[in-house]
Coordinates of C-alpha atoms in Angstrom, one line a residue:
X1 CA 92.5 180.5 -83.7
X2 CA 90.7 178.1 -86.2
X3 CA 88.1 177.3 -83.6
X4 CA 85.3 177.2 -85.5
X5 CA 87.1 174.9 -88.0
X6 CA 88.4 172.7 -85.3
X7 CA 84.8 173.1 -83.8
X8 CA 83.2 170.9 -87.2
X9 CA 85.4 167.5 -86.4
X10 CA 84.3 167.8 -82.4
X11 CA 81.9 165.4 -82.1
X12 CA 79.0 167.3 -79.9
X13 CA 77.6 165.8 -76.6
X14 CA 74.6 164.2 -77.6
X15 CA 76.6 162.1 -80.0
X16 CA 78.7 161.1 -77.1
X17 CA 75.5 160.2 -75.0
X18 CA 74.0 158.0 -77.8
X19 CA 77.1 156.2 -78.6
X20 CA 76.2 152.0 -77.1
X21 CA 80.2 151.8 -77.4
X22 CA 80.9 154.0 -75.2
X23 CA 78.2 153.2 -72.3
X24 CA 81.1 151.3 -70.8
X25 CA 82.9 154.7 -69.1
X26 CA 80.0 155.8 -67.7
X27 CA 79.3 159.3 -67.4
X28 CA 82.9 160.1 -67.2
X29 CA 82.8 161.4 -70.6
X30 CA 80.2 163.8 -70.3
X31 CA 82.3 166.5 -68.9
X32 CA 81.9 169.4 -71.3
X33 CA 85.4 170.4 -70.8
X34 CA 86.6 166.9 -73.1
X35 CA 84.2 167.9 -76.0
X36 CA 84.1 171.8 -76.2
X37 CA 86.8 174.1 -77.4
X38 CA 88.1 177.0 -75.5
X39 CA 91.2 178.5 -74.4
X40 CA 91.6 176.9 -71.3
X41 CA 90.7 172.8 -72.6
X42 CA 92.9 173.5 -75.5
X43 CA 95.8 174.7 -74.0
X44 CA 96.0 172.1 -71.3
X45 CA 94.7 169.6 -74.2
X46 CA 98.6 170.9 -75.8
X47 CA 100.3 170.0 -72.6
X48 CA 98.7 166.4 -72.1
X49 CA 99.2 165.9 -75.6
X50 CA 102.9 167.3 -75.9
X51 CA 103.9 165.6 -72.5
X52 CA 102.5 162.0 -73.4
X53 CA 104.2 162.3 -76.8
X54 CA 107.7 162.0 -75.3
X55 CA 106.6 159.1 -72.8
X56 CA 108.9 156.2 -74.8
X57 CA 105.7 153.1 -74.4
X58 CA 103.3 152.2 -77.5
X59 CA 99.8 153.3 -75.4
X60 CA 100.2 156.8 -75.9
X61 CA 97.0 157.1 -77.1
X62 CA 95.5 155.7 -74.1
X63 CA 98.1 157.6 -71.7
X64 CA 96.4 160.8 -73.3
X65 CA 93.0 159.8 -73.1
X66 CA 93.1 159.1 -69.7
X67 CA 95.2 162.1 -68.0
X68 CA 92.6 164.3 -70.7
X69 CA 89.9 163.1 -68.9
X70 CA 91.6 163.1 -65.4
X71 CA 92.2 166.7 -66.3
X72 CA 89.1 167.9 -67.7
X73 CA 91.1 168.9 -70.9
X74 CA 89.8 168.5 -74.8
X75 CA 89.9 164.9 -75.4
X76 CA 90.2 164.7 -79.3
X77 CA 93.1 167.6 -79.2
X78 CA 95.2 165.6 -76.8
X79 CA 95.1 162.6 -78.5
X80 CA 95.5 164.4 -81.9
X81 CA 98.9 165.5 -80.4
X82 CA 99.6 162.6 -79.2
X83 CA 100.7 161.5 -83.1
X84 CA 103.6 164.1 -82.5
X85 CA 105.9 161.2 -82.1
X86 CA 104.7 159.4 -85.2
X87 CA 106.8 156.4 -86.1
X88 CA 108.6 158.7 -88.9
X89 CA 109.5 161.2 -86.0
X90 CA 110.0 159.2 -83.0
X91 CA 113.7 158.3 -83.6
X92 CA 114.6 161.6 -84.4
X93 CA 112.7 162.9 -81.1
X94 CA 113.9 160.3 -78.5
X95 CA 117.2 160.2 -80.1
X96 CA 117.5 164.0 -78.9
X97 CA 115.6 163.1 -75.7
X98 CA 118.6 160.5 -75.2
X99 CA 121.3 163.5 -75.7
X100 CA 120.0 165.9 -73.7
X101 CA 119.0 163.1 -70.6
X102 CA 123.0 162.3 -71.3
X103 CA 123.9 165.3 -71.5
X104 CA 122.2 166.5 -67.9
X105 CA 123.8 163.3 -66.3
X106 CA 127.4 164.0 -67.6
X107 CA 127.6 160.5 -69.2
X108 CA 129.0 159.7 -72.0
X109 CA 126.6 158.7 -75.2
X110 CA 126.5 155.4 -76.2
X111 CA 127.2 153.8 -80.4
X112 CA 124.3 152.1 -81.0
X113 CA 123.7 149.6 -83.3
X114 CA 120.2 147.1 -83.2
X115 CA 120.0 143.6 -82.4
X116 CA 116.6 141.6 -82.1
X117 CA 117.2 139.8 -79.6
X118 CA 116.4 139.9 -75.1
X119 CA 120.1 140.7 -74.3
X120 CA 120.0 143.4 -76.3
X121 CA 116.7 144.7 -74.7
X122 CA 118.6 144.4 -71.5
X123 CA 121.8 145.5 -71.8
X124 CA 120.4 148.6 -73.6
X125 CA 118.0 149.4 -70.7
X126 CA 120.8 149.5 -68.9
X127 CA 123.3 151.1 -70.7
X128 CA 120.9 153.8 -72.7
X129 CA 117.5 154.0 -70.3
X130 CA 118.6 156.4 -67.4
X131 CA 119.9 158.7 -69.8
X132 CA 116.7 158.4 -72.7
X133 CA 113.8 158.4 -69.9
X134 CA 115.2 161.7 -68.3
X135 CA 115.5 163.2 -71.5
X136 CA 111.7 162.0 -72.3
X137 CA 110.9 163.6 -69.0
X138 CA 112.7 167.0 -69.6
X139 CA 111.7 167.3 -73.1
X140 CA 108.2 166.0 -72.5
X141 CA 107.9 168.4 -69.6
X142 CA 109.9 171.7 -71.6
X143 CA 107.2 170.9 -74.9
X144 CA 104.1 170.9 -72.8
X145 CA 104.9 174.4 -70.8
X146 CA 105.5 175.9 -74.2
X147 CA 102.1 174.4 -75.5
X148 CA 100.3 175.3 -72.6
X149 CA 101.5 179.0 -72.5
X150 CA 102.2 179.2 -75.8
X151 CA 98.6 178.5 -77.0
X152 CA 97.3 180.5 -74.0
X153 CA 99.1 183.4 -75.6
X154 CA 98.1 182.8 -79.3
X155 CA 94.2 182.2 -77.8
X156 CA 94.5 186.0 -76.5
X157 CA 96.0 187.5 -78.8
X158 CA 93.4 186.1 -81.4
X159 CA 90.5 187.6 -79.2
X160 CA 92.4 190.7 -78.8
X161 CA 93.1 190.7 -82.6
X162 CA 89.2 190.5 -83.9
X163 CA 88.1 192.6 -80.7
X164 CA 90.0 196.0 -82.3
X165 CA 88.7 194.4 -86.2
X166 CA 85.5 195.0 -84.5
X167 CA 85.4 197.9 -83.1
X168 CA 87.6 199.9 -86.1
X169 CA 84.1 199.1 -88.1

């Protein structure tokens, strides 16, 4: 894993303890866990980054920050990942969630075509939101078991990798 490259953008936790700005939160943010990189904070950093990205509202940022630090997870990492549904990606990503959320309710999928107007808003939340936020919810929730276990299992296999390096020397 690039750890140690990852490692020189981490902000350590003295920087954290000087900042005035962030005063404000307390001494919430002075969990280790949110600032230190190891298998365990990144991988569930991957699944609170990977879930959030799929959650269809503009705060994602500020959805990831705050389940990071609910769940002791790396804090820059999961809002890093966050940016997976960036605005070139998200149509492409929620216009999949929407087919597979239609697809698991056995509706038919919708012709859309945009409108800015509040009937539009509404009659597409009806017609299109059951369908799109089950799809964010499966997808969200699919993405961020395969991040979780999937950077578990590169983690190990990294340590397992320079552990025989170092002892064929």
């Amino acid at each position: 894993m690039p750890k140690k490259l990852l490692q020189r953008f981490m902000p350590n936790h003295e920087t954290i303890k000087n900042q005035k700005a962030l005063k404000i939160f307390g001494s919430v943010l002075y969990n280790p866990n949110l600032w230190s990189l190891n298998r365990h904070s990144a991988a569930g950093a991957f699944a609170v980054g990977l879930f959030i990205a799929f959650i269809p509202l503009p705060s994602q940022m500020i959805m990831a920050s705050g389940v990071a630090i609910l769940c002791g997870v790396n804090l820059p990492l999961s809002v890093a990942l966050v940016w997976v549904s960036n605005p070139i990606t998200m149509p492409f990503l929620f216009y999949f969630a929407y087919r597979i959320g239609a697809w698991i309710l056995h509706s038919p999928t919708q012709n859309f075509h945009f409108e800015l107007t509040w009937h539009f808003f509404v009659e597409q939340i009806n017609t299109i939101g059951p369908p799109l936020l089950l799809g964010c919810l499966v997808c969200g929730a699919v993405l961020a078991t395969i991040g979780y276990f999937g950077i578990q299992g590169l983690w190990r296999y990294s340590v397992v990798r320079s552990w025989k390096k170092r002892r064929s020397r």
